[in-house]
Amino acid sequence: MEDVIVGLDIGTTKTCAVIGFQNENNQIEVIGVGVAPSKGLKNGVVVNIDNTASSIEKAIDEAELMAGYEVAGAVVGISGHHVKGENSRGVVAISNKNRTITPIEVKRVIEAAQAVVIPVDREILHVLSKEFSVDDQTNIKDPTGMSGVRLEAEVHIITAAVTNIQNLMKSVERAGFGCQDVVFNPLATAEATLSRDEKELGVALVDIGGGTVDLMIYLEGGVTYTSVLSVGGIHVTNDISIGLRTPIDSAEMIKRKYGCAVLDLVDASEMVEVPSVGGRAPRKLFRQELTQIIEPRMTEIMEMVDLELQKSGKKDMLAAGLVLTGGGSMIEGCVEAAERVMSMPARMGVAREIVGLKDRVATPQFSNGVGLLKYGIRMSQFRGRVFEKKKMGIVKKIKGWLENYL
Ligand SMILES: Nc1ncnc2c1ncn2[C@@H]1O[C@H](COP(=O)(O)OP(=O)(O)OP(=O)(O)O)[C@@H](O)[C@H]1O
Ligand SMILES: [Mg+2]
C-alpha cells in the first residue's frame, strides 16, 4: 500500500481529518473522513489545548474507522490573524566555472531572499518562489540550466507566531498524533480548489470559515498576497441570534436552512418559522426580515476582503476573479454578494481531481482538509525522493526551498 496521509483541518467550528493516498493511476483517493466540533479555538487560533486535542482525536478516530487504517501523524493546517505574508527579493552571483544555474544556485538565491529580518517570536512557514530574473531577463519560472552572471528571485514569505504554532502542535501531540507538517491553510485549500490556469491568470481564493476568512492571491502562477481576517460565519449566526432573540443553536439552524446574503434573491411573500427562547411558541416571520439581518454582515465581510484586494495592488489584474470556499460561503447568495461588492466574477470552489469518497468531501467545508491531504501527498513524495523524512522540529527551513521545486 502506498503512503497513507492525513490532512487535518483544525478549524474554529469543526475539526476534520481526511485520509487518502495516491493510487496506482496517480489519482488522489480519499478513503476516510472524520469531523468533530471544535471547542478549543478562537478565530482560527488554539486557545485551549485539551479541548482542541479531544476534537482532533474524535475526527481522526472517525476517519480511521472509515478508512480501515490506523495513522500515526497528520499534515496540519494553520490559520489566524497572526499569519502574515510578505514579498521579498534575493540576488546572488553565478560564480561557478561555466556560469550555469544549477539547483544549488537556485537554493542559494531563495535563501538570500528569505534573509529578511524575522522577529524572534515568529517562524517562517513557507517560502514560495514567484519568479526569477537572470541578468536582464525577467519573468523566468525555472532558471535551472540557464547561463548568466546574476540570479535574482522574488519570493512570498509566510510567517506565523511561534507560540501559536507550538500550541497547535501540542494539541495534535496531546491527541496522540505526530505533526508531519504545518501548512498555512489557504495554500492547501488552493491546492484542492484552484486550477493551474486560474493561478496563472490571477485569482483570489477566499475561504470563509467560522471564525476566519483566509485570503490568498495568485498571479502568474505564484502567491503574491495573503491575509487572514478575524471574521466568519459565527458572526452571521450571532447576528441572527441577537436579531431574532433565538438561541445560537437555532440561529445556526435557521441560517443554514433559510439564510440568504442578498435581499433581492428572496421572494417578499416567503415566510419562515423561528423557534423562540424560554418555551414560547415558535414565531413566523418574512424570510426577507432574516435576510435583512444577514445581508449587512455578509456585505461587511466582502468589503473587508475587497479592502485587502485593494491593499494587494493586484485587484485589477485578477482575470480569473474570485473563488469562494469554506462553510461560510455556503449561504445562499454568497457568490452574488461577493460579485456585487467586489465587482468581479466569482465562483464556488470545492475539492477537485479526487476519487474515492468524492461525494462526501466535494463541499466547501472540506476544501481545506482535502487540500491538506493533497499537499501532504505531494510533499511526502518529493521528500521521499530527495531527503530522509525528518521529524518535524518546529518548521523546517528546508521546506521553503522544497516548495519551489514542486
Ligand atoms: N449550509 C450552510 N449555510 C450557511 N452557512 C453554513 C452552512 N454550512 C456551514 N455554514 C457555516 O460555515 C461556518 C463554518 O465553516 P468552516 O467549517 O469552513 O469553518 P472552520 O474551518 O471551522 O473555521 P475557520 O476556518 O474560520 O477556522 C459556520 O459558521 C457555519 O455556520
Ligand atoms: Mg477553515
Coordinates of N, CA, C and O and ligand atoms in Angstrom, one line a residue, residues 9-12 14 185 207-210 212 214 326 365 368, ligand 2:
D9 N -7.6 19.5 9.3 CA -8.0 20.9 9.3 C -8.6 21.2 10.7 O -9.8 20.7 10.9
I10 N -7.9 21.9 11.5 CA -8.4 22.3 12.8 C -9.0 23.7 12.7 O -8.3 24.7 12.9
G11 N -10.3 23.7 12.4 CA -11.0 25.0 12.2 C -11.6 25.5 13.5 O -11.6 24.9 14.6
T12 N -12.2 26.7 13.4 CA -12.8 27.4 14.6 C -14.1 26.7 15.0 O -14.4 26.6 16.2
K14 N -15.2 23.4 13.4 CA -15.1 22.0 13.3 C -13.6 21.5 13.0 O -12.9 22.3 12.4
N185 N -3.2 27.3 5.9 CA -4.5 26.7 5.3 C -4.8 27.1 3.9 O -5.0 26.2 3.1
D207 N -11.5 31.9 1.6 CA -12.1 30.8 2.4 C -12.8 31.4 3.6 O -12.2 31.9 4.5
I208 N -14.1 31.4 3.5 CA -14.9 31.9 4.6 C -15.3 30.8 5.6 O -16.1 29.9 5.3
G209 N -14.6 30.8 6.7 CA -14.8 29.8 7.7 C -15.8 30.3 8.8 O -16.6 31.2 8.6
G210 N -15.6 29.7 10.0 CA -16.5 30.1 11.1 C -16.0 31.3 11.8 O -16.7 32.3 12.1
T212 N -12.7 32.8 10.8 CA -11.6 33.5 10.0 C -12.0 33.5 8.5 O -12.8 32.7 8.1
D214 N -9.8 33.4 5.2 CA -8.4 33.4 4.7 C -8.4 33.8 3.2 O -9.2 33.4 2.4
G326 N -15.1 27.3 1.9 CA -15.3 27.3 3.3 C -16.8 27.3 3.6 O -17.6 27.7 2.8
Q365 N -16.9 23.0 3.0 CA -16.3 22.9 4.3 C -15.0 21.9 4.3 O -14.2 22.0 5.2
N368 N -10.5 22.7 2.6 CA -9.2 22.8 3.4 C -8.6 21.4 3.7 O -7.4 21.2 3.5
Ligands
MG2 MG -11.5 26.6 8.0

